[in-house]
CSV table of C-alpha atoms in Angstrom, one decimal:
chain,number,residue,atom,x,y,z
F,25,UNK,CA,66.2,59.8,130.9
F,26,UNK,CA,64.0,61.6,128.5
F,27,UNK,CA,61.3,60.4,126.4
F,28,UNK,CA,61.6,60.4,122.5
F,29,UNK,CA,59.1,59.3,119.5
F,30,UNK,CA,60.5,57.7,116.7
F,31,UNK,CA,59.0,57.3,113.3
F,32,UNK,CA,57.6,53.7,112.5
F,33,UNK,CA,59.1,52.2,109.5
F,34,UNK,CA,55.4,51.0,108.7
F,35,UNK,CA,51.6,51.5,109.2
F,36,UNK,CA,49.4,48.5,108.2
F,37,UNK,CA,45.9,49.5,106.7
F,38,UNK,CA,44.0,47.5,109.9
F,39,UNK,CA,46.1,50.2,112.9
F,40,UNK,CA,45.1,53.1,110.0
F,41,UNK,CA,41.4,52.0,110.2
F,42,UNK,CA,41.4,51.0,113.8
F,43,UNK,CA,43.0,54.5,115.4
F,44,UNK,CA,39.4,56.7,114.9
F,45,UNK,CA,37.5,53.5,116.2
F,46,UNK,CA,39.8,53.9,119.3
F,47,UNK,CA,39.3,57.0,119.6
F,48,UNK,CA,35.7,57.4,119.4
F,49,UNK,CA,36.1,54.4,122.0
F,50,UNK,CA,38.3,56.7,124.2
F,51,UNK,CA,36.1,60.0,124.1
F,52,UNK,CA,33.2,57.3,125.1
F,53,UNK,CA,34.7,56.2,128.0
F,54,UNK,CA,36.2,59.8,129.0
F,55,UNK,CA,31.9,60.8,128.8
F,56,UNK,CA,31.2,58.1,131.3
F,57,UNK,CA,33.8,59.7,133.7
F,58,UNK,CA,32.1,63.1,132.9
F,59,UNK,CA,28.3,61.4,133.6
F,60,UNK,CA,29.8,60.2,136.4
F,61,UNK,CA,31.2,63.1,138.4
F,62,UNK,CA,28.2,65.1,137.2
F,63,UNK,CA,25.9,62.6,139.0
F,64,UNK,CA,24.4,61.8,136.0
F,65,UNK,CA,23.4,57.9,135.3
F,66,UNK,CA,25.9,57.0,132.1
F,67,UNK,CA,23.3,54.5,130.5
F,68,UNK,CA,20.6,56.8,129.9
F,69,UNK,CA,23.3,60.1,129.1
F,70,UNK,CA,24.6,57.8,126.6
F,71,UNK,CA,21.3,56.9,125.5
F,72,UNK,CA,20.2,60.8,125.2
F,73,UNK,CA,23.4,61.2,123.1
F,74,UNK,CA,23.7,58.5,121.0
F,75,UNK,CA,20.8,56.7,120.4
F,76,UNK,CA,17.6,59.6,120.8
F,77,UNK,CA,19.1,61.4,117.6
F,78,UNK,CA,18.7,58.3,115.2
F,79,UNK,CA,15.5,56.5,116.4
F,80,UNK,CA,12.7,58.4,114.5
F,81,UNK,CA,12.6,60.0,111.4
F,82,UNK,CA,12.4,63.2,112.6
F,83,UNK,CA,15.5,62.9,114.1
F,84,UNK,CA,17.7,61.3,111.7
F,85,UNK,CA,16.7,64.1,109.2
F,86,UNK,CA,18.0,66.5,111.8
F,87,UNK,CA,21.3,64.4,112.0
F,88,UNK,CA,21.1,64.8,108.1
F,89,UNK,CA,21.0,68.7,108.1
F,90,UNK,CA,23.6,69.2,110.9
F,91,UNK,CA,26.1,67.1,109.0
F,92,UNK,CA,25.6,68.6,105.3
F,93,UNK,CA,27.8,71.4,106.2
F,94,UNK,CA,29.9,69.3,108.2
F,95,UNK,CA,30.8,67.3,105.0
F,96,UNK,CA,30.6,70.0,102.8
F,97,UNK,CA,33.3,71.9,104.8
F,98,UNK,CA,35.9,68.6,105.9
F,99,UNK,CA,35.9,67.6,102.5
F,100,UNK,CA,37.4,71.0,101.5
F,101,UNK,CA,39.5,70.8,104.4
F,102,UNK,CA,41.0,67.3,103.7
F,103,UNK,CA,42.6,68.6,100.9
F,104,UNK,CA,44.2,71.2,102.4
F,105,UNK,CA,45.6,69.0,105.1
F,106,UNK,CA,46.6,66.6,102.5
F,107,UNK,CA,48.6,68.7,100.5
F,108,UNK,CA,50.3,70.2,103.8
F,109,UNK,CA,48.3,73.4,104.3
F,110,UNK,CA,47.1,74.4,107.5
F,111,UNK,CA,43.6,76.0,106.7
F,112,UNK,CA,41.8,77.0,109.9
F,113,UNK,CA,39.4,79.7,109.1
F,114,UNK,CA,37.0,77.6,107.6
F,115,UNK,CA,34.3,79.3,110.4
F,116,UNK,CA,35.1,82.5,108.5
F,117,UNK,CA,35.1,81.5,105.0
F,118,UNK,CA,31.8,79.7,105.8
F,119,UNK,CA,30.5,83.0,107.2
F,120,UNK,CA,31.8,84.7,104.0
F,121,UNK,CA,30.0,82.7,101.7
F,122,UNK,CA,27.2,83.8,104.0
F,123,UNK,CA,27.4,87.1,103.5
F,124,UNK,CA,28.0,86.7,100.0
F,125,UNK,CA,25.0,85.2,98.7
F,126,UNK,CA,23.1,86.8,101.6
F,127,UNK,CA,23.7,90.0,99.8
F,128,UNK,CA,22.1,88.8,96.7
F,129,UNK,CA,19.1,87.6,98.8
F,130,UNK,CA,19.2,90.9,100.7
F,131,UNK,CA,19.5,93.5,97.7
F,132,UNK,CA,16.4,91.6,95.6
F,133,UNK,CA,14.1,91.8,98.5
F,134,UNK,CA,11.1,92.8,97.2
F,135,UNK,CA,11.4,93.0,93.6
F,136,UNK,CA,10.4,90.5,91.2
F,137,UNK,CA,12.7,87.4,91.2
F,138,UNK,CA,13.0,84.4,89.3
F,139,UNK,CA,14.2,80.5,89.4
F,140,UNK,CA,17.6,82.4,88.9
F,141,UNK,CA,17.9,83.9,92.1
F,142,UNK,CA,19.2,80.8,94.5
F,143,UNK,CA,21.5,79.3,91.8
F,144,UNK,CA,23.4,82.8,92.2
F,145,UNK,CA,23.5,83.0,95.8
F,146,UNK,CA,24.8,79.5,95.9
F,147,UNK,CA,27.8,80.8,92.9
F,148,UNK,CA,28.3,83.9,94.8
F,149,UNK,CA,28.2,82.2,98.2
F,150,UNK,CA,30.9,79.9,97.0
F,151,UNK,CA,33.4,82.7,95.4
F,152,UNK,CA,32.9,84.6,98.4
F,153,UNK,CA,34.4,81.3,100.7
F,154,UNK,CA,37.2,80.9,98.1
F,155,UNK,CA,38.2,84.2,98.2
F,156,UNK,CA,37.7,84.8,101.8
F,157,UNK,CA,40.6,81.4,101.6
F,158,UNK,CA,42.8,82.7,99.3
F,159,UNK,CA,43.7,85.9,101.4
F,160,UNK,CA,45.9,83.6,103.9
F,161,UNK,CA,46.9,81.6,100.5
F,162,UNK,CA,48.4,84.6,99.0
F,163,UNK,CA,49.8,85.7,102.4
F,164,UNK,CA,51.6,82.4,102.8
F,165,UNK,CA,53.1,82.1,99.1
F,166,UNK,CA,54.4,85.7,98.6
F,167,UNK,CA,54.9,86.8,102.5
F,168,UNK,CA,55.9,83.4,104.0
F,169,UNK,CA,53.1,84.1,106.6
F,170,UNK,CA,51.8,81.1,108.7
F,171,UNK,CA,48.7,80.2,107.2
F,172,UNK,CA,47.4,78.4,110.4
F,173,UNK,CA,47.7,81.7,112.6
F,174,UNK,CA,46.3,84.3,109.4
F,175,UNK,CA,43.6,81.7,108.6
F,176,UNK,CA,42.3,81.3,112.4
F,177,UNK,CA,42.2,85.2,112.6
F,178,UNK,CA,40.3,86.2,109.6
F,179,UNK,CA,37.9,84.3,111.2
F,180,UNK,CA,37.1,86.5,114.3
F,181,UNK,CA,37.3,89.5,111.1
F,182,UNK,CA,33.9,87.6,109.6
F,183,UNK,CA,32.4,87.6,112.8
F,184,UNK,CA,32.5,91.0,113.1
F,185,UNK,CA,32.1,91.9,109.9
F,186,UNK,CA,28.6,90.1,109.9
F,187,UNK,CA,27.9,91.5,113.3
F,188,UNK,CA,27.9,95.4,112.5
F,189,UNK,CA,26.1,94.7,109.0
F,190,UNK,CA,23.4,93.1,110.5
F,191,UNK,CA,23.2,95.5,113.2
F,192,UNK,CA,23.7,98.6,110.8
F,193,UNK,CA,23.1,98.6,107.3
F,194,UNK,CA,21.1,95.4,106.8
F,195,UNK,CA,19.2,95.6,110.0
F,196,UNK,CA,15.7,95.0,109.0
F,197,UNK,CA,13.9,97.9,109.7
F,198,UNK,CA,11.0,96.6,110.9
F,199,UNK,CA,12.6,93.7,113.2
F,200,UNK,CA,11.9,96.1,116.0
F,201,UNK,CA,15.4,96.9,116.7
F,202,UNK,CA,17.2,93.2,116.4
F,203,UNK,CA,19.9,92.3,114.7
F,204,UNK,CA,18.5,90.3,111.9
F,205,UNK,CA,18.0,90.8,108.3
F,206,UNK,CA,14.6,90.6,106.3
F,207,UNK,CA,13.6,87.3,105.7
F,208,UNK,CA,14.9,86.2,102.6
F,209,UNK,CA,12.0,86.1,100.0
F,210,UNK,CA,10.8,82.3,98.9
F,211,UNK,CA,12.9,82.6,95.6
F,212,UNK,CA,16.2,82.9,97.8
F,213,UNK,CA,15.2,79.9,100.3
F,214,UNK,CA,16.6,76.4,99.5
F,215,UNK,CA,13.3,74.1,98.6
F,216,UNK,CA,13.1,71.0,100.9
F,217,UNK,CA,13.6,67.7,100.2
F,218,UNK,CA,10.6,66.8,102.3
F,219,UNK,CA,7.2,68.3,103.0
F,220,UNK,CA,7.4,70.3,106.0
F,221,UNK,CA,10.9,69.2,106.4
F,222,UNK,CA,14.3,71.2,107.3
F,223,UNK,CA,16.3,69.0,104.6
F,224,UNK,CA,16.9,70.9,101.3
F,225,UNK,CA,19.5,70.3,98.7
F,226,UNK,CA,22.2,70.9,100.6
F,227,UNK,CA,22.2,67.1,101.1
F,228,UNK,CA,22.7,65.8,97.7
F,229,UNK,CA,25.3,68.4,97.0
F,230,UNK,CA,27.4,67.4,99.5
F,231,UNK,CA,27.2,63.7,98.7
F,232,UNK,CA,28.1,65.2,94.8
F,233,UNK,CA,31.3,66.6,96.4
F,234,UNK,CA,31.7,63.4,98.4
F,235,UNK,CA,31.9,61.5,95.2
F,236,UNK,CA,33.7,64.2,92.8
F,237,UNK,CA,36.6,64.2,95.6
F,238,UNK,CA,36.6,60.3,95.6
F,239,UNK,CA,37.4,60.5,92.2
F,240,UNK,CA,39.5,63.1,91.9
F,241,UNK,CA,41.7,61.6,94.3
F,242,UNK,CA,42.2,58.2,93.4
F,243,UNK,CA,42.2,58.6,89.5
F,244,UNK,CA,43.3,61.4,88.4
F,245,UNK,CA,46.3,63.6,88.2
F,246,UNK,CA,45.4,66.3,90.2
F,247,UNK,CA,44.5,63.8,93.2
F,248,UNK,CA,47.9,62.3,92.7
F,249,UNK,CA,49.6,66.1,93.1
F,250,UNK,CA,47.8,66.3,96.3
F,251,UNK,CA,49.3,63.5,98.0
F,252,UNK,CA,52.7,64.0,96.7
F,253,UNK,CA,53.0,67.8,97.4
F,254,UNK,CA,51.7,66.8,101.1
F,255,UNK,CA,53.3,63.0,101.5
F,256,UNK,CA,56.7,64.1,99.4
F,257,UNK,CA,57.2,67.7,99.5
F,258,UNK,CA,60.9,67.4,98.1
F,259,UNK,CA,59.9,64.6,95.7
F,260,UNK,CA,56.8,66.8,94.2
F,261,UNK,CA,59.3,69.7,93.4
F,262,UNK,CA,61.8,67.2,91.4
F,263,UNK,CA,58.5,66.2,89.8
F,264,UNK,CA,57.9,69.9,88.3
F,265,UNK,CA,55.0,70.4,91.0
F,266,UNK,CA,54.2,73.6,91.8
F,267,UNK,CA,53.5,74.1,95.5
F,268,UNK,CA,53.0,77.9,95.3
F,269,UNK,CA,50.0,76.8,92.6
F,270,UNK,CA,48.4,73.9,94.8
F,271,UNK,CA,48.2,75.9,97.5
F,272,UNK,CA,46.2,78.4,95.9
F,273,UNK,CA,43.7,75.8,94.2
F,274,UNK,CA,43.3,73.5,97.7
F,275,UNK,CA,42.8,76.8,99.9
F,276,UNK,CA,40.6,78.1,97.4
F,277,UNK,CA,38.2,75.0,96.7
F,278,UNK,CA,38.9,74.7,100.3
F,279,UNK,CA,37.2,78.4,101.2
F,280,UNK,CA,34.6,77.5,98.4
F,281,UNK,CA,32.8,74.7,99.9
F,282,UNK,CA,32.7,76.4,103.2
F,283,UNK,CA,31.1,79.3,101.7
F,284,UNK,CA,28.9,76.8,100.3
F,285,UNK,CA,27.9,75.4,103.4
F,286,UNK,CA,27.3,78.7,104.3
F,287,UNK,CA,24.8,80.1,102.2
F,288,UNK,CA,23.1,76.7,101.8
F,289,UNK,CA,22.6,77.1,106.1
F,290,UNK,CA,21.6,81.3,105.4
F,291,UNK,CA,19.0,80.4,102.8
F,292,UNK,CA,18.1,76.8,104.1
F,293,UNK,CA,17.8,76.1,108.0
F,294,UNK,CA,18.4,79.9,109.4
F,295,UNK,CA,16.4,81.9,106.0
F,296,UNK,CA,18.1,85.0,107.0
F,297,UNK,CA,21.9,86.6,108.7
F,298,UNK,CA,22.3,86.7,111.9
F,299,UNK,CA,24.8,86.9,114.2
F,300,UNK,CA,25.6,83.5,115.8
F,301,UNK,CA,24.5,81.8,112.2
F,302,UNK,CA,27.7,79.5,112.5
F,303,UNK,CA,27.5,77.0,116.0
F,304,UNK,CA,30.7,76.8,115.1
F,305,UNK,CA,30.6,73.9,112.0
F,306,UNK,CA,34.1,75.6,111.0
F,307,UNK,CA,35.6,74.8,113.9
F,308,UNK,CA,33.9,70.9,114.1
F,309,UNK,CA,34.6,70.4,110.7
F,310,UNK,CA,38.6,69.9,111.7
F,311,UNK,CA,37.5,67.1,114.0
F,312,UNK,CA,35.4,65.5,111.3
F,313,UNK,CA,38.3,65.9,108.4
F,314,UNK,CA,40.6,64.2,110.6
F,315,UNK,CA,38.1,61.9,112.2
F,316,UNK,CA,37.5,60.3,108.4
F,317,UNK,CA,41.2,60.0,107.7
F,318,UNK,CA,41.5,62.8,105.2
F,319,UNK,CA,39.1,60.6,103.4
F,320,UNK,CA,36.0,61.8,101.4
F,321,UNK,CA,34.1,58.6,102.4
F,322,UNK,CA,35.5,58.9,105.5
F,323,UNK,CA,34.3,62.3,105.8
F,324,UNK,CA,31.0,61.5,105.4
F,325,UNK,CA,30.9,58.8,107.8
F,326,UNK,CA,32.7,61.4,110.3
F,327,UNK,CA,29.9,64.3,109.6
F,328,UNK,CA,27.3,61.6,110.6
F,329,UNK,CA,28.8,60.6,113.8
F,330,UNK,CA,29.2,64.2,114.9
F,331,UNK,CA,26.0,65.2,113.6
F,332,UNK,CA,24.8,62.9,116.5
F,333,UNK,CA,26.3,64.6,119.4
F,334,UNK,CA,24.9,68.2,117.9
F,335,UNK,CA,21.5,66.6,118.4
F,336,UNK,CA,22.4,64.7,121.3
F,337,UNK,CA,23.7,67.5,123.1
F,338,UNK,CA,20.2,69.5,122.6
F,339,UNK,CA,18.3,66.8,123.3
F,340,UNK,CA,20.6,66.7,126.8
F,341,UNK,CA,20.1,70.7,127.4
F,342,UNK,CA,16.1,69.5,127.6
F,343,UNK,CA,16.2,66.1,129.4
F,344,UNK,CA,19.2,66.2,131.2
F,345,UNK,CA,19.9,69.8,131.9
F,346,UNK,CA,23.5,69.8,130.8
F,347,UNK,CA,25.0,73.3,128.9
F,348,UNK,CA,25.5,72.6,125.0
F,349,UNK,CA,29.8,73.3,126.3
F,350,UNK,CA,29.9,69.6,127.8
F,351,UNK,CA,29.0,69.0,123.6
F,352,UNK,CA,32.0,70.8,122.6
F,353,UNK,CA,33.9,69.5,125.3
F,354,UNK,CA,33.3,66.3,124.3
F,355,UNK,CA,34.3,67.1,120.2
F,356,UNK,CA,37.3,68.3,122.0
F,357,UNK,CA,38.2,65.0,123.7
F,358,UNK,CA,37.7,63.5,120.2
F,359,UNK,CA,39.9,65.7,118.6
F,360,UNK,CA,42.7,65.1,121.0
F,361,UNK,CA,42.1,61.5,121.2
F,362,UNK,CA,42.5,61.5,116.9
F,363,UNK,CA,45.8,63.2,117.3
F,364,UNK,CA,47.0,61.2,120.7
F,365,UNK,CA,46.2,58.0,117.8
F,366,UNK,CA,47.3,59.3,114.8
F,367,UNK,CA,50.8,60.4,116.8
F,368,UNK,CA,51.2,57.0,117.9
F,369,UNK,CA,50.3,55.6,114.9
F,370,UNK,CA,53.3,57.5,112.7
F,371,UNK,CA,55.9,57.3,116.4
F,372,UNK,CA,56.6,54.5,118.6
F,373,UNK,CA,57.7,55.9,121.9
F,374,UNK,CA,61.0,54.5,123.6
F,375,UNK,CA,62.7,56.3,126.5
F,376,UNK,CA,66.4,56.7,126.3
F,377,UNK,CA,68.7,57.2,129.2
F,378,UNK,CA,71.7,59.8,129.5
F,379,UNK,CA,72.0,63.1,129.0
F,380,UNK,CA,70.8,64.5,125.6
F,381,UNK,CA,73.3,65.4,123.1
């Protein structure tokens, strides 16, 4: 007797919709459990979570700055996945784009800048996250390495990378000994949207992207490569379609936005490097892509919803005394409950008897 999954002849759109709904359901109900054994009472944990984050202003522009890179980064992400490659550095191509246009920021300290200064960080910030991406690209096309395992380790390479240069060449010399760089210079910061406000225009570029992608996917050529390379591999290469070329372009707009979202978070909410600049919106930014379907809408909607359980899970270190790790456990439950739904989604399980052939 053994247990096998076979592939569903069909999906209806209402099961597609309903399997992140469920899931969000399940990781709910899995953090009730959690309250539970921790003694906690699940009403007001919940509460903490989920509703404290969203019921003043204050704290739905927070949700709004935590999911700007979120977005930003699962948008890039979704196309990658789409198209069938496995991109998951995105923590160190968002910390590349970091160091990138922190350079700029860092090397003009001091001197005479102009309205040109945070455009270029933002261009240089970008090309450093698409090149950063394109490294386990060109590994995969010419070597036939496996993107998934080269991507996730160029990751730990940016940590440290950004570790010893803040701790060596751009320490701040007068940060009495910590590892931080000078303050970027009001020139290099990213304006806010509100007076006295964290929000800058990190917000309205990601909704941008949001819409670009919308676009690109559903009307033009390019979108329409995507889904065939990643749907109909075998179909896309009768078609002409190169899959060498696509997945150069997805890893590299890919490793772009990340980089992005990283100098936008250098320049905007952090206004220096640091180690630890990241709380690891690489890494979340799988759940959310997956979460919202692959979708740039659904992306969106997905960045929001996590968002939340950043803010809720500081608001629980204060009023509940719980570590930010029951946070990431809980993303983690999500994650797996996306996948658990998504798998039986695509696979209906039937168990066969006998002996395997």
């Amino acid at each position: 007797m053994r247990l096998v999954l076979e592939a569903r002849e069909r999906t209806g759109l209402v099961l597609r919709l309903a399997a992140p709904l469920l899931a969000v359901a399940l990781t709910v109900v899995s953090a009730v459990l959690v309250f539970l054994a921790l003694g906690l009472d699940p009403l007001e944990a919940l509460r903490v979570y989920f509703v404290a984050p969203v019921s003043d202003a204050y704290g739905l522009q927070e949700v709004a700055v935590k999911a700007t890179p979120l977005v930003l980064i699962a948008c890039g992400l979704s196309l990658c996945y789409r198209s069938n490659n496995w991109n998951i550095g995105a923590e160190g191509q968002f910390l590349a784009g970091a160091m990138a246009g922190g350079w700029l920021a860092i090397a003009t300290h001091g001197a005479p800048d102009g309205p040109w200064l945070l455009p270029a960080m933002l261009l240089l910030g970008a090309l450093g996250g698409a090149l950063y991406a394109l490294i386990p690209a060109a590994l995969k096309t010419r070597f036939g390495a496996n993107e998934i395992l080269t991507s996730l380790m160029l990751v730990y390479v940016a940590e440290l990378l950004l570790d010893w240069l803040v701790r060596g060449p751009w320490r701040d010399p007068q940060g009495f000994n910590m590892p931080v760089t000078v303050g970027f210079e009001p020139e290099a910061l990213v304006p806010p949207l509100i007076e006295g406000g964290r929000l800058g225009i990190g917000a309205p570029i990601a909704l941008l992207v949001v819409l670009l992608m919308t676009l690109v996917l559903r009307h033009t050529l390019a979108g329409f490569r995507i889904r065939l390379v990643g749907e109909a591999p075998r179909a896309a290469r009768f078609a002409g379609f190169s899959t060498r070329r696509m997945t150069w372009a997805v890893f590299a707009i890919s490793g772009g936005l990340a980089g992005l979202a990283g100098i936008l978070e250098a320049a905007g909410t952090v206004q220096m490097l640091q180690p630890g600049l990241s709380p690891g919106y690489g890494f979340t930014a799988i759940i959310v892509a997956f979460l919202g379907r692959l979708t740039p809408v659904g992306c969106l909607v997905a960045g929001l919803f996590i968002a939340v359980t950043f803010i809720g899970g500081e608001n629980a270190q204060i009023v509940l005394g719980l570590p930010l790790d029951v946070t990431r456990v809980f993303q983690g439950m999500l994650l797996f409950y996306v996948l658990a739904c998504d798998t039986l989604l695509t696979y209906r399980p039937r168990i066969v008897r006998g002996a395997a052939a």
